[in-house]
mmCIF file of C-alpha atoms in Angstrom:
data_model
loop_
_atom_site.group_PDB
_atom_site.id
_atom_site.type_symbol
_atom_site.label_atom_id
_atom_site.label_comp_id
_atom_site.label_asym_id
_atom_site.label_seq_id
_atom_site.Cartn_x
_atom_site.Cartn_y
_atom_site.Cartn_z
ATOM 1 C CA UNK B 1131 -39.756 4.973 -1.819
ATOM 2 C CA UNK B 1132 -37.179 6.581 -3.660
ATOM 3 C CA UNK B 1133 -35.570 7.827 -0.866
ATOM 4 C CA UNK B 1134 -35.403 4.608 0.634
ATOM 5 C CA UNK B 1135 -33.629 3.390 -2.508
ATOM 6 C CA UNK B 1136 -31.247 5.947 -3.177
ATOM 7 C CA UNK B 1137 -30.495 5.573 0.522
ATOM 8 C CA UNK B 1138 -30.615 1.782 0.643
ATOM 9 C CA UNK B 1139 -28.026 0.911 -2.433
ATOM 10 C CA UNK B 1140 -24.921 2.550 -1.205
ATOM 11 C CA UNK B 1141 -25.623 0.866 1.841
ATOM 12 C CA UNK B 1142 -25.955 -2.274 0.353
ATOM 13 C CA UNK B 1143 -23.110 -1.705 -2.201
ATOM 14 C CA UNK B 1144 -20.636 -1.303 1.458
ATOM 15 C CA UNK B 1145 -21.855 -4.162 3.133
ATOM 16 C CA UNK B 1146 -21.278 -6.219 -0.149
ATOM 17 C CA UNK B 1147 -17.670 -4.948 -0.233
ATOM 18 C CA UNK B 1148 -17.253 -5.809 2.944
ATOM 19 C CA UNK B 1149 -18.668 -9.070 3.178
ATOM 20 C CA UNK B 1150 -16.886 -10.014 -0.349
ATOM 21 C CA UNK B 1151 -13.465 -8.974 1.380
ATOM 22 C CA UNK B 1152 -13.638 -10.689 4.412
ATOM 23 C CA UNK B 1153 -14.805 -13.908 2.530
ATOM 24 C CA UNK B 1154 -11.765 -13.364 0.469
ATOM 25 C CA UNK B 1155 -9.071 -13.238 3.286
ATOM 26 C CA UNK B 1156 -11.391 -16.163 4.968
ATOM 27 C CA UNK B 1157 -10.787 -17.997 2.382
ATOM 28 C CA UNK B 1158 -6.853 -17.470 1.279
ATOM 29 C CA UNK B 1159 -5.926 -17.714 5.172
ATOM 30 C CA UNK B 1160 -7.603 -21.352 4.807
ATOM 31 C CA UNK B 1161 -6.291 -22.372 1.606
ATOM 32 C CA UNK B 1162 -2.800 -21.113 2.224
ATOM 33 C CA UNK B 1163 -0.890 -23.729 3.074
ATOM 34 C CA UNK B 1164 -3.278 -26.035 0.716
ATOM 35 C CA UNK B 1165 -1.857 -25.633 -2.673
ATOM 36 C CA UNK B 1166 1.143 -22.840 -2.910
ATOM 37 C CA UNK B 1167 2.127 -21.882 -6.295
ATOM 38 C CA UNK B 1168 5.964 -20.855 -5.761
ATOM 39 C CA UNK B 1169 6.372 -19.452 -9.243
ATOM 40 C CA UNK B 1170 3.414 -17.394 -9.258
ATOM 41 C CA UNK B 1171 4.317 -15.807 -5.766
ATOM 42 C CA UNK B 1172 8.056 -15.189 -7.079
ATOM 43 C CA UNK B 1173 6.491 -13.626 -10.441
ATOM 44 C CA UNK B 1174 4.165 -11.308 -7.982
ATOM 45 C CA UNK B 1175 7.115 -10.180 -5.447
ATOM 46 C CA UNK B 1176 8.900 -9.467 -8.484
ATOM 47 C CA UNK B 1177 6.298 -7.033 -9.763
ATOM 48 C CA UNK B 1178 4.991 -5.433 -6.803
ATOM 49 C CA UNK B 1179 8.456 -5.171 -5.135
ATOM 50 C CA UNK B 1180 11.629 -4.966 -7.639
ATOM 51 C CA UNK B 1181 9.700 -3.336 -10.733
ATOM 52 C CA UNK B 1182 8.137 -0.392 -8.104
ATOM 53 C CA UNK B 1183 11.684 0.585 -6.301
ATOM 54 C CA UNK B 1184 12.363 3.232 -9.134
ATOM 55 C CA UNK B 1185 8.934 5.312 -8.429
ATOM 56 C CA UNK B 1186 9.383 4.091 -5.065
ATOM 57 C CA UNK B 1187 12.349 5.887 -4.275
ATOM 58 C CA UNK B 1188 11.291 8.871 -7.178
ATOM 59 C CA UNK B 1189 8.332 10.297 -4.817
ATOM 60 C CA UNK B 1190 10.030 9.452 -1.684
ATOM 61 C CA UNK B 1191 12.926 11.219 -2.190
ATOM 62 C CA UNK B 1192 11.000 14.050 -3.549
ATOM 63 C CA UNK B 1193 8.826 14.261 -0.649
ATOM 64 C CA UNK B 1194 11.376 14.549 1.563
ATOM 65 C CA UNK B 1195 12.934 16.762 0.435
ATOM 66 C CA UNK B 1196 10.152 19.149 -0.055
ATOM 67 C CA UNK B 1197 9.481 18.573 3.553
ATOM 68 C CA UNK B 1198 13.308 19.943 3.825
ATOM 69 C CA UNK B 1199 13.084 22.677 2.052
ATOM 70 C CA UNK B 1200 9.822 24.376 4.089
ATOM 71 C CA UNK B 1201 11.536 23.020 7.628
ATOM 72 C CA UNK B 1202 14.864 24.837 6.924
ATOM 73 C CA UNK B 1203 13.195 28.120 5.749
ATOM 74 C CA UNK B 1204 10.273 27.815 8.427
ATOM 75 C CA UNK B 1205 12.511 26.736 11.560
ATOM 76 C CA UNK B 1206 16.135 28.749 10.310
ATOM 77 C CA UNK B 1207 13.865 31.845 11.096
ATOM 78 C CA UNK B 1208 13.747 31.340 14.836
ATOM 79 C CA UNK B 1209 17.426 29.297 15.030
ATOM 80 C CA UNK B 1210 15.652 25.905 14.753
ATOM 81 C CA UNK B 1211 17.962 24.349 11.878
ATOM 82 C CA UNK B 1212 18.773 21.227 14.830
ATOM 83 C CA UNK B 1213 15.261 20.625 14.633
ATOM 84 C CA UNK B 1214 15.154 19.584 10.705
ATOM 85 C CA UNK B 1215 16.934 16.049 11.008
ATOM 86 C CA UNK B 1216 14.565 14.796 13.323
ATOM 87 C CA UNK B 1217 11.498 16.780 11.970
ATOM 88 C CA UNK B 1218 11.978 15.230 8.701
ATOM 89 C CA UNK B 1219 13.364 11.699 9.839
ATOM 90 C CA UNK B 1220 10.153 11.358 12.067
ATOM 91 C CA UNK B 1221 7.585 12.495 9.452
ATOM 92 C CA UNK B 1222 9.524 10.385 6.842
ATOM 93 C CA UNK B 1223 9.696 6.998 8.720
ATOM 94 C CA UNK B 1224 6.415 7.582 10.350
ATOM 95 C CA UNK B 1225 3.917 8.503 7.438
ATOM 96 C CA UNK B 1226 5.472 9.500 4.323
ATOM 97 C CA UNK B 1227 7.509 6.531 3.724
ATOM 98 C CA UNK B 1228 5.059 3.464 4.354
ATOM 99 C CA UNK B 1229 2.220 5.549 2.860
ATOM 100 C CA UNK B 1230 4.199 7.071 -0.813
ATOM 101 C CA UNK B 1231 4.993 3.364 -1.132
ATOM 102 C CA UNK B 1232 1.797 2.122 -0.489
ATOM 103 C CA UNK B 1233 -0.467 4.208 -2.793
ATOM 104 C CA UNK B 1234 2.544 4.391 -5.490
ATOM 105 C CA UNK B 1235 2.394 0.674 -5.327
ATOM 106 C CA UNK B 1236 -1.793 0.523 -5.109
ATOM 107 C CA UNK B 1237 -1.825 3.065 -8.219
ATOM 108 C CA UNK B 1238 1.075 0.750 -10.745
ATOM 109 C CA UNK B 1239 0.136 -3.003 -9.058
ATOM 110 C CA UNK B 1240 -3.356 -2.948 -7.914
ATOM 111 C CA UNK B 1241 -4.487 -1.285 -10.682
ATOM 112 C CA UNK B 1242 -2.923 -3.822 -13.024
ATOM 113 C CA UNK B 1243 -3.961 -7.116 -10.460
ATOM 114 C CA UNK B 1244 -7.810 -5.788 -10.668
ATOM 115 C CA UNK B 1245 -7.400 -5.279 -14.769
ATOM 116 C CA UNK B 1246 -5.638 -8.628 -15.479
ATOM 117 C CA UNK B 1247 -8.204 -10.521 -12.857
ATOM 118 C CA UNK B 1248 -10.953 -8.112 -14.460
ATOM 119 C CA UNK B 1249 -10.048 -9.774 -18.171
ATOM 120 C CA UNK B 1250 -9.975 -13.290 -16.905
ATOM 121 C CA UNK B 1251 -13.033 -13.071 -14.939
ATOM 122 C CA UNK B 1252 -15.231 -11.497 -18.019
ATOM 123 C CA UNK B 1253 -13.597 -13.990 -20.604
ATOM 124 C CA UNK B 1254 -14.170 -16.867 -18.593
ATOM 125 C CA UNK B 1255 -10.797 -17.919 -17.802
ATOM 126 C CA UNK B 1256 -11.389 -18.237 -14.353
ATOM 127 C CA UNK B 1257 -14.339 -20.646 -15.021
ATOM 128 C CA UNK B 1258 -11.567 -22.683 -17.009
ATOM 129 C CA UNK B 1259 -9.416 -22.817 -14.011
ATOM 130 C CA UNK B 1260 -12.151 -24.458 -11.938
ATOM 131 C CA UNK B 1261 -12.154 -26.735 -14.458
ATOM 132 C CA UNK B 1262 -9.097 -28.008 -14.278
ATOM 133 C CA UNK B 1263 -9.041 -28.323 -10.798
ATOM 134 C CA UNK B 1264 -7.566 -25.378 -10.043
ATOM 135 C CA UNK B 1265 -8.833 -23.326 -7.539
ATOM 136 C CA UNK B 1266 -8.637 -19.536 -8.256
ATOM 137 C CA UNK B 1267 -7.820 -18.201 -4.690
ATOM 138 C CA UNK B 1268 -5.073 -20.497 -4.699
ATOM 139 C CA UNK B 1269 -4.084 -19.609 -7.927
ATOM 140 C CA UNK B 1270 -5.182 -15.776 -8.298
ATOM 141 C CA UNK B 1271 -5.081 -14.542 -4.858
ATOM 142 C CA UNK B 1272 -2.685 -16.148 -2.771
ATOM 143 C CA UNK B 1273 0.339 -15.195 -4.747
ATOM 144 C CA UNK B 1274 -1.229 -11.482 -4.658
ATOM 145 C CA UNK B 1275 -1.792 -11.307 -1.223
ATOM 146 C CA UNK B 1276 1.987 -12.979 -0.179
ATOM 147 C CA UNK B 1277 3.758 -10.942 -2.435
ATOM 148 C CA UNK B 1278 2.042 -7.552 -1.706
ATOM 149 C CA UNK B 1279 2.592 -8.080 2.552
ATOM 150 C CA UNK B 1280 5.951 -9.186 2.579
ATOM 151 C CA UNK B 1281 7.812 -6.667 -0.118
ATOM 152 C CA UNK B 1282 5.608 -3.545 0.918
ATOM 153 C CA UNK B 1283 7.767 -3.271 4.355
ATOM 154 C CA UNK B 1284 10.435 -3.293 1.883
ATOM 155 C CA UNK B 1285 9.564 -0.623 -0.187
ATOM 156 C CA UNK B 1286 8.902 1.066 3.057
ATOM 157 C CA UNK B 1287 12.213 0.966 4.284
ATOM 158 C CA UNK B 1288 13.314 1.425 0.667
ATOM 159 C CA UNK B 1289 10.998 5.094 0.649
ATOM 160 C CA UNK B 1290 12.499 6.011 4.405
ATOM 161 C CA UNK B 1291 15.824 5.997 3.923
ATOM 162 C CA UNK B 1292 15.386 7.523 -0.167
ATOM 163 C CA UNK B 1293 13.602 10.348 1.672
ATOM 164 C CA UNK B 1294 15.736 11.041 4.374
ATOM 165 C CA UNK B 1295 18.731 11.111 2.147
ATOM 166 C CA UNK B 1296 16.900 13.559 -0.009
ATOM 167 C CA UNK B 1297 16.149 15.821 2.961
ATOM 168 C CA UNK B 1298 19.662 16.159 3.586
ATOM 169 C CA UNK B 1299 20.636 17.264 0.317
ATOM 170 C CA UNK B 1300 18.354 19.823 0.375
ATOM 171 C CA UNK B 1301 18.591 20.530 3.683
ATOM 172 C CA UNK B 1302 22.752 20.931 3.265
ATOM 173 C CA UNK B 1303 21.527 23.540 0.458
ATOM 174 C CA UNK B 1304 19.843 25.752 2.256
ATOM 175 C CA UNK B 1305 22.076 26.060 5.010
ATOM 176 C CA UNK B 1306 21.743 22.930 7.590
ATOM 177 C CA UNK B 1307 24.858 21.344 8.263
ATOM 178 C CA UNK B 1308 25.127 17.474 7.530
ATOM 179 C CA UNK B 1309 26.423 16.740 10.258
ATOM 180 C CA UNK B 1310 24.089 18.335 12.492
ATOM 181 C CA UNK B 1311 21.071 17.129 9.921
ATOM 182 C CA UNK B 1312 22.094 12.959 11.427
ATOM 183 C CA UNK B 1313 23.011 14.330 14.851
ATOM 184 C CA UNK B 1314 19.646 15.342 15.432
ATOM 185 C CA UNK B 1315 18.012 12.028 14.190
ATOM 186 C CA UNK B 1316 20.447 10.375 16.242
ATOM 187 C CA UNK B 1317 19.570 12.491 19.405
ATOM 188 C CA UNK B 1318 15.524 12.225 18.536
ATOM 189 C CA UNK B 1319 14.886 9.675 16.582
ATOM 190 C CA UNK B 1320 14.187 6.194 17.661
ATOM 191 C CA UNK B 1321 14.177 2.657 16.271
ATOM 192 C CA UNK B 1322 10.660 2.164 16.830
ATOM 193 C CA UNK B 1323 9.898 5.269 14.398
ATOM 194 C CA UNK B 1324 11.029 3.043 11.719
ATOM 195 C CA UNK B 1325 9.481 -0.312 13.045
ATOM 196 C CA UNK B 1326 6.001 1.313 13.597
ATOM 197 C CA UNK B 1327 6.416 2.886 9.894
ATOM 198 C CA UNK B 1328 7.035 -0.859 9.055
ATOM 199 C CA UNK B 1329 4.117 -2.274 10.986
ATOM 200 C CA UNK B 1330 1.609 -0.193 8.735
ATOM 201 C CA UNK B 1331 3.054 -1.705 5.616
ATOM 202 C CA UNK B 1332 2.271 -5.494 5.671
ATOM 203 C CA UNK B 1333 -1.396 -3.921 6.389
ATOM 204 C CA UNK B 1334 -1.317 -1.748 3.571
ATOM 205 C CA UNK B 1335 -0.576 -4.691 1.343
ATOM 206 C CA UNK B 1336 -2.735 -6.750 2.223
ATOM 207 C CA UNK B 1337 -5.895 -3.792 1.492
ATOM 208 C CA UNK B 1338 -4.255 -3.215 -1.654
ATOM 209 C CA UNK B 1339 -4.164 -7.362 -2.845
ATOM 210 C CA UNK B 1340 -7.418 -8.047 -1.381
ATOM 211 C CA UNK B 1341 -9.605 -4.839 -3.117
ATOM 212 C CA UNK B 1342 -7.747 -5.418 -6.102
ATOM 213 C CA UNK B 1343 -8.608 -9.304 -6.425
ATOM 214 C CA UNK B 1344 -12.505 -8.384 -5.303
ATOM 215 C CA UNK B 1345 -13.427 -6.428 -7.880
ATOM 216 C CA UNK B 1346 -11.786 -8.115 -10.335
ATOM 217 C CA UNK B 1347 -13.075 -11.594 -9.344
ATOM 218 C CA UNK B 1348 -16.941 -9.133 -9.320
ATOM 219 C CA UNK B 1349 -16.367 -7.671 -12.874
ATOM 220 C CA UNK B 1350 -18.943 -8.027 -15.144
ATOM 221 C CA UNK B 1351 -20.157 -6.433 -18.716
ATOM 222 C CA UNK B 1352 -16.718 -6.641 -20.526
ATOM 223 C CA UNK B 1353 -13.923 -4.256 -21.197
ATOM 224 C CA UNK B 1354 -15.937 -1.021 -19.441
ATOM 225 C CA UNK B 1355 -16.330 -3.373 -16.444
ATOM 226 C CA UNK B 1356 -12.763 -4.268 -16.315
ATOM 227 C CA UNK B 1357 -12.286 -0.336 -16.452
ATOM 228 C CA UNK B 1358 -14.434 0.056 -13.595
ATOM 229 C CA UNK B 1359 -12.694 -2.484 -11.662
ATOM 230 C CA UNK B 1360 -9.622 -1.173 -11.940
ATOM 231 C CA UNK B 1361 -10.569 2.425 -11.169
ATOM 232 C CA UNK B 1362 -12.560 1.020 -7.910
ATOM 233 C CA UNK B 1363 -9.845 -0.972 -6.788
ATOM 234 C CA UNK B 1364 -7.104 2.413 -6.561
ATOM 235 C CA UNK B 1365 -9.941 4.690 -5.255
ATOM 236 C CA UNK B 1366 -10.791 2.298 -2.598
ATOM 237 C CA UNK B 1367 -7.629 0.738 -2.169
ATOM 238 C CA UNK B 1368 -6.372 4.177 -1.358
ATOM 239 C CA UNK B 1369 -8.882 5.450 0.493
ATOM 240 C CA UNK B 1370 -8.688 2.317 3.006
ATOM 241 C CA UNK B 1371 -4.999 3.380 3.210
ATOM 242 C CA UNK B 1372 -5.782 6.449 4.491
ATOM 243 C CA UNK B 1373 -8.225 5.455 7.033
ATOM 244 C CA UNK B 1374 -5.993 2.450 8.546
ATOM 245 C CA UNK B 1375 -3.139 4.889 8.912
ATOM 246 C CA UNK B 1376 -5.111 6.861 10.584
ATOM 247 C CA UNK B 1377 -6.334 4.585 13.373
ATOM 248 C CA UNK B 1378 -2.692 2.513 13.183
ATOM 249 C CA UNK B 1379 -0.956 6.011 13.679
ATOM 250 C CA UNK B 1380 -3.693 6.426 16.742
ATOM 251 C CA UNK B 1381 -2.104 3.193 18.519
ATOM 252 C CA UNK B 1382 1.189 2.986 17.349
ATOM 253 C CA UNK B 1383 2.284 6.222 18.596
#
């Protein structure tokens, strides 16, 4: 019995999840276009895109130019060095960029959407809301959901091009020409590299604004509640990141 227990909860844990998600997106797609609040959406896409450039463009460029700095060392050996520009422009618009701004963005926003949800939800300020008339998904979630699908594609393009610029640098230090650094994107690189890199992000957003507005329209049990709400909602949220880049990355390319 036991068994069937310990076996049984996870289970039922997941299809909660799931079912509470999909309710949730039911739900916003429907109310939409019901009751928009402008200045709540503006507020949102003004703290998941403009205040998240600076780490944004921090990891990105740092990333690739790691990714630089092993391709010039690792191809220079066996006269490869017109291979790093494209190497590093395809990884870059590909993966690196849509997915450093993604978790960067699931680690500073969704961790702080799931906390300040978390609080309202425990100290009944969402119950106050539906008092007044005021429907939280319209209120809560919507501007959430909007903001975080149309400025992660930005942040996206914002982490491709920091990243490629930062692979040049470094790889014009160790030895790889600028010039032959852009003539091999040029001669390798495609435009839908960067629009299939962009494709990923709206989807990215939207995991990261719905798990974050789940659990903290589900927290219970006070401040350690909101704590476990907002520690769920980055572990998941980032784990679901992985998984649809994955199959995305499976289609797309």
């Amino acid at each position: 019995m036991r068994v069937l227990e310990a076996i049984g909860d996870p289970v039922l844990r997941f299809l909660t999840f799931v079912g509470e998600c999909a309710a949730l997106i039911g739900e916003t797609c429907r109310r939409l276009f019901y009751r928009f609040e402008l200045r709540e959406t503006m507020n949102q896409m003004a703290f998941v895109g403009v205040s998240s450039v600076p780490i944004v463009v921090l990891t990105s460029f740092f990333s690739g130019a790691v990714l630089a700095l092993y391709l010039s060392q690792f191809l220079g050996q066996y006269g490869g060095t017109m291979f790093v520009g494209a190497t590093v422009a395809l990884s870059v618009s590909r993966e690196i960029g849509p997915v450093i701004a993604a978790i960067m963005v699931s680690a500073r926003c969704g961790s702080a959407m799931a906390a300040q949800i978390g609080s309202m939800s425990v100290t009944e300020q969402i119950d106050a809301l539906r008092m007044l008339s005021v429907h939280p998904t319209s209120y809560l979630v919507i501007p959430r959901v909007v903001a975080s699908v149309l400025m992660l594609p930005v942040l996206a393009l914002i982490g491709m091009w920091t990243g490629i610029f930062g692979g040049m640098l470094v790889a014009g230090a160790s030895g790889v020409p600028s010039q032959s650094f852009l003539d091999s994107i040029r001669s390798y690189v495609q435009l839908w590299d960067f629009g299939g890199g962009l494709v990923k992000a709206p989807v990215f957003g939207l995991i990261i604004a719905i798990v974050a507005c789940q659990q903290g329209l589900r927290t219970k049990e006070g401040a350690a509640g909101v704590g476990r709400a907002t520690t769920n909602s980055v572990v998941i949220s980032m784990v679901l990141i992985y998984l649809s880049n994955f199959v995305m990355a499976k289609f797309l390319f």
